[in-house]
Amino acid sequence: MNNDLVGKRALVTGGSRGIGAAIALALAEEGADVALTFQNSAERAQAVVASIEKLGRRGVAIKADIADPAAIRRSIDEAVGALGGLDILVNNAAIARYNTIADFGLADIDALLAVNIRGPILATQAAIPHIKAGGRIITIGSAGADRIVGAAGTVYYMTKSALQSFTRGLAQELGPKDITANLVQPGSTDTEMNPANGESADLQRSLAPLGRFAAPADIAAAVTFLASPAARHVTGTILTVDGGLLT
């Protein structure tokens, strides 16, 4: 713990569990006050807030459906109001749907686009007026944007590929304001969505030279680096944390 983020205010979308919760806690451990959004898991969100507060930082849980544009705008306003401003936005909230193109239903396509692509766009759009020079926008993508494994991930990984262009464009747009924009791409990570003892876990391990799943804390470490003063000259970068999957 370096306390690199003392005095900073962060919002993590989808911060009640898994990678999002790990990011929220890691930012707080570095000194930031942290708001997080959740959709259904209020009890888990409050548990994360309690852990943040035990670190002596302010923690706020905000109920918001990232598929709902009005809820996104409200969550940004609530975070700014509760924390007194915003310095760091982490676009983490996402959903996964898997099927072949032939069998992909319209409702699932629309849900993926709404949460995984439109959500980060609208959250960033609402946050930019509040983020000053030195601010950070960090989005969570997937190593699957660069290497698709299996035949059912085409649409899901397409949404993650879109975040690469989104991040590069943001870096160009916000650089003159001294705001950085970066993308973290996790590989196989031990979460409820993709447990290290799951059905396809052995296959996933076999594809990465390190031969293991990441822990959520491994992804959070990449985010805290990008949020820190040490990364002040890093923008438009895709930081892949995948155990070597893409090598």
Coordinates of C-alpha atoms in Angstrom, one line a residue:
M1 CA 0.0 0.0 0.0
N2 CA 1.5 3.3 -1.2
N3 CA -1.4 5.6 -0.5
D4 CA -0.9 7.0 -4.0
L5 CA -4.6 7.8 -4.3
V6 CA -5.2 9.8 -1.1
G7 CA -7.7 12.6 -1.9
K8 CA -9.0 10.9 -5.1
R9 CA -12.6 10.0 -5.7
A10 CA -13.5 6.9 -7.7
L11 CA -16.6 5.3 -9.1
V12 CA -16.5 1.6 -10.1
T13 CA -19.5 0.3 -12.0
G14 CA -20.5 -3.2 -11.2
G15 CA -18.5 -3.1 -8.0
S16 CA -20.4 -5.4 -5.7
R17 CA -18.6 -8.7 -6.6
G18 CA -15.8 -10.4 -8.5
I19 CA -13.4 -8.1 -10.3
G20 CA -15.4 -5.0 -9.6
A21 CA -15.3 -5.5 -5.8
A22 CA -11.6 -6.3 -5.9
I23 CA -11.0 -3.0 -7.8
A24 CA -13.1 -1.0 -5.4
L25 CA -11.2 -2.4 -2.4
A26 CA -7.8 -1.9 -4.1
L27 CA -8.5 1.7 -4.9
A28 CA -9.6 2.3 -1.3
E29 CA -6.4 0.6 0.0
E30 CA -4.4 3.1 -2.0
G31 CA -6.3 5.9 -0.3
A32 CA -9.3 6.7 -2.6
D33 CA -12.8 7.3 -1.6
V34 CA -14.9 4.9 -3.6
A35 CA -18.5 4.7 -4.9
L36 CA -19.7 1.6 -6.6
T37 CA -22.8 0.6 -8.5
F38 CA -24.8 -2.6 -8.2
Q39 CA -27.9 -3.9 -9.8
N40 CA -29.3 -6.7 -7.6
S41 CA -26.7 -7.7 -5.0
A42 CA -27.4 -5.0 -2.4
E43 CA -26.1 -7.1 0.5
R44 CA -22.8 -7.7 -1.3
A45 CA -22.5 -4.1 -2.2
Q46 CA -22.9 -3.0 1.4
A47 CA -20.3 -5.6 2.4
V48 CA -17.8 -4.0 0.0
V49 CA -18.7 -0.5 1.4
A50 CA -18.1 -1.8 4.9
S51 CA -14.7 -3.1 3.9
I52 CA -13.9 0.3 2.3
E53 CA -14.9 2.1 5.4
K54 CA -12.8 -0.1 7.6
L55 CA -9.8 1.2 5.6
G56 CA -10.8 4.7 6.8
R57 CA -12.2 5.8 3.4
R58 CA -15.6 6.8 2.3
G59 CA -17.6 4.1 0.6
V60 CA -21.0 4.5 -1.2
A61 CA -23.2 1.9 -2.9
I62 CA -25.5 3.1 -5.7
K63 CA -28.2 0.9 -7.2
A64 CA -28.1 1.3 -10.9
D65 CA -28.9 -0.8 -14.0
I66 CA -26.2 -0.1 -16.5
A67 CA -28.6 -1.0 -19.3
D68 CA -30.7 2.1 -18.3
P69 CA -29.4 5.4 -19.5
A70 CA -31.2 7.4 -16.9
A71 CA -29.8 5.2 -14.1
I72 CA -26.3 5.7 -15.4
R73 CA -26.6 9.5 -15.3
R74 CA -28.1 9.3 -11.9
S75 CA -25.3 7.1 -10.6
I76 CA -22.7 9.6 -11.7
D77 CA -24.5 12.4 -10.1
E78 CA -25.0 10.5 -6.9
A79 CA -21.3 9.5 -6.8
V80 CA -20.2 13.1 -7.3
G81 CA -22.6 14.3 -4.7
A82 CA -21.6 11.7 -2.1
L83 CA -17.8 12.0 -2.7
G84 CA -17.6 15.7 -3.5
G85 CA -16.3 15.1 -7.0
L86 CA -14.9 12.5 -9.3
D87 CA -11.3 11.8 -10.4
I88 CA -11.4 8.1 -11.5
L89 CA -14.1 6.3 -13.4
V90 CA -13.8 2.5 -13.8
N91 CA -16.2 1.1 -16.4
N92 CA -16.4 -2.5 -15.1
A93 CA -20.1 -3.5 -15.3
A94 CA -20.7 -6.1 -18.0
I95 CA -22.8 -9.1 -18.8
A96 CA -22.0 -12.3 -20.8
R97 CA -24.2 -14.2 -23.2
Y98 CA -22.9 -17.1 -25.2
N99 CA -24.4 -18.8 -28.3
T100 CA -23.7 -19.4 -31.9
I101 CA -24.7 -16.7 -34.3
A102 CA -27.3 -18.9 -35.8
D103 CA -29.1 -19.3 -32.5
F104 CA -28.4 -15.9 -30.9
G105 CA -31.7 -14.2 -29.8
L106 CA -32.4 -10.5 -30.4
A107 CA -33.0 -9.9 -26.7
D108 CA -29.5 -11.2 -25.8
I109 CA -27.9 -9.2 -28.6
D110 CA -29.6 -6.0 -27.4
A111 CA -28.6 -6.7 -23.8
L112 CA -25.0 -7.2 -24.6
L113 CA -24.8 -4.0 -26.7
A114 CA -26.7 -2.0 -24.0
V115 CA -24.5 -3.0 -21.1
N116 CA -21.1 -3.8 -22.6
I117 CA -20.9 -1.0 -25.2
R118 CA -23.5 1.7 -24.5
G119 CA -23.0 1.5 -20.8
P120 CA -19.4 2.6 -20.8
I121 CA -20.1 5.3 -23.4
L122 CA -22.9 6.8 -21.4
A123 CA -21.1 6.6 -18.0
T124 CA -18.0 8.2 -19.5
Q125 CA -20.1 10.9 -21.2
A126 CA -21.8 11.7 -17.9
A127 CA -18.5 11.6 -15.9
I128 CA -16.3 13.8 -18.2
P129 CA -17.8 17.2 -17.0
H130 CA -16.8 16.3 -13.5
I131 CA -13.3 14.9 -14.1
K132 CA -10.5 17.5 -14.0
A133 CA -6.9 17.4 -15.2
G134 CA -5.1 14.4 -13.9
G135 CA -8.2 12.3 -14.0
R136 CA -8.5 8.7 -15.2
I137 CA -11.0 6.7 -17.2
I138 CA -10.2 2.9 -17.0
T139 CA -12.4 0.4 -18.8
I140 CA -12.4 -3.4 -18.2
G141 CA -12.5 -5.5 -21.4
S142 CA -11.4 -9.0 -22.1
A143 CA -8.4 -10.8 -23.6
G144 CA -11.1 -12.6 -25.7
A145 CA -11.2 -9.4 -27.8
D146 CA -7.9 -10.6 -29.3
R147 CA -8.3 -14.3 -29.1
I148 CA -11.6 -16.1 -29.2
V149 CA -11.7 -19.5 -27.6
G150 CA -14.7 -21.7 -28.6
A151 CA -17.6 -21.2 -31.0
A152 CA -20.1 -19.4 -28.8
G153 CA -18.4 -16.2 -27.9
T154 CA -18.6 -14.2 -31.1
V155 CA -21.1 -11.5 -30.1
Y156 CA -19.8 -11.2 -26.5
Y157 CA -16.2 -10.8 -27.6
M158 CA -17.3 -8.4 -30.3
T159 CA -18.6 -6.1 -27.6
K160 CA -15.2 -6.3 -25.9
S161 CA -13.3 -5.5 -29.1
A162 CA -15.4 -2.3 -29.4
L163 CA -13.8 -1.1 -26.1
Q164 CA -10.4 -1.0 -27.7
S165 CA -11.5 1.6 -30.2
F166 CA -13.5 3.4 -27.6
T167 CA -10.4 3.7 -25.4
R168 CA -8.1 4.8 -28.1
G169 CA -10.6 7.4 -29.2
L170 CA -11.0 8.7 -25.7
A171 CA -7.3 9.0 -25.3
Q172 CA -7.2 11.3 -28.3
E173 CA -10.1 13.3 -27.2
L174 CA -9.2 13.7 -23.5
G175 CA -5.5 14.0 -23.8
P176 CA -5.5 17.7 -24.2
K177 CA -7.4 17.9 -20.9
D178 CA -4.7 15.8 -19.2
I179 CA -7.2 13.0 -18.6
T180 CA -6.0 9.5 -19.5
A181 CA -8.0 6.6 -20.9
N182 CA -6.9 3.0 -20.7
L183 CA -8.3 -0.5 -21.1
V184 CA -7.5 -3.5 -18.9
Q185 CA -8.2 -6.9 -20.6
P186 CA -8.4 -9.8 -18.1
G187 CA -7.9 -13.3 -19.3
S188 CA -9.3 -16.3 -17.3
T189 CA -10.1 -14.9 -13.9
D190 CA -11.5 -16.9 -10.9
T191 CA -14.9 -15.4 -10.4
E192 CA -18.5 -16.7 -10.0
M193 CA -18.9 -16.1 -13.8
N194 CA -15.9 -18.2 -14.6
P195 CA -14.7 -20.2 -11.6
A196 CA -11.3 -21.9 -11.6
N197 CA -13.0 -25.2 -11.0
G198 CA -15.5 -24.8 -13.7
E199 CA -16.3 -27.1 -16.6
S200 CA -13.9 -25.4 -19.0
A201 CA -11.2 -24.4 -16.5
D202 CA -8.7 -27.0 -17.5
L203 CA -8.9 -26.0 -21.1
Q204 CA -8.4 -22.3 -20.2
R205 CA -5.4 -23.1 -18.0
S206 CA -3.8 -25.1 -20.9
L207 CA -4.0 -22.1 -23.2
A208 CA -2.0 -19.8 -20.9
P209 CA 1.8 -20.3 -20.4
L210 CA 1.4 -19.5 -16.6
G211 CA -1.1 -22.3 -16.5
R212 CA -3.4 -20.7 -13.9
F213 CA -6.4 -18.4 -13.5
A214 CA -5.9 -14.8 -12.3
A215 CA -7.3 -13.8 -9.0
P216 CA -9.6 -10.7 -9.1
A217 CA -6.8 -8.9 -7.1
D218 CA -4.4 -9.4 -10.1
I219 CA -6.8 -7.4 -12.3
A220 CA -7.3 -4.8 -9.6
A221 CA -3.5 -4.3 -9.4
A222 CA -3.5 -3.3 -13.0
V223 CA -6.2 -0.8 -12.4
T224 CA -4.6 0.8 -9.4
F225 CA -1.4 1.2 -11.4
L226 CA -3.3 3.0 -14.2
A227 CA -5.0 5.2 -11.6
S228 CA -1.8 6.1 -9.9
P229 CA 0.6 9.0 -10.5
A230 CA 3.1 6.4 -11.9
A231 CA 0.9 6.0 -15.0
R232 CA 0.5 9.7 -15.7
H233 CA 2.0 9.3 -19.1
V234 CA 0.1 6.1 -20.0
T235 CA -3.0 6.6 -22.2
G236 CA -4.7 4.8 -25.0
T237 CA -3.0 1.7 -23.8
I238 CA -4.5 -1.9 -23.7
L239 CA -3.1 -3.7 -20.7
T240 CA -3.7 -7.4 -21.0
V241 CA -3.6 -9.5 -17.8
D242 CA -4.0 -13.0 -19.1
G243 CA -1.1 -15.2 -17.9
G244 CA 0.3 -15.2 -21.4
L245 CA -2.8 -16.2 -23.4
L246 CA -2.0 -13.9 -26.2
T247 CA 1.7 -14.8 -26.6

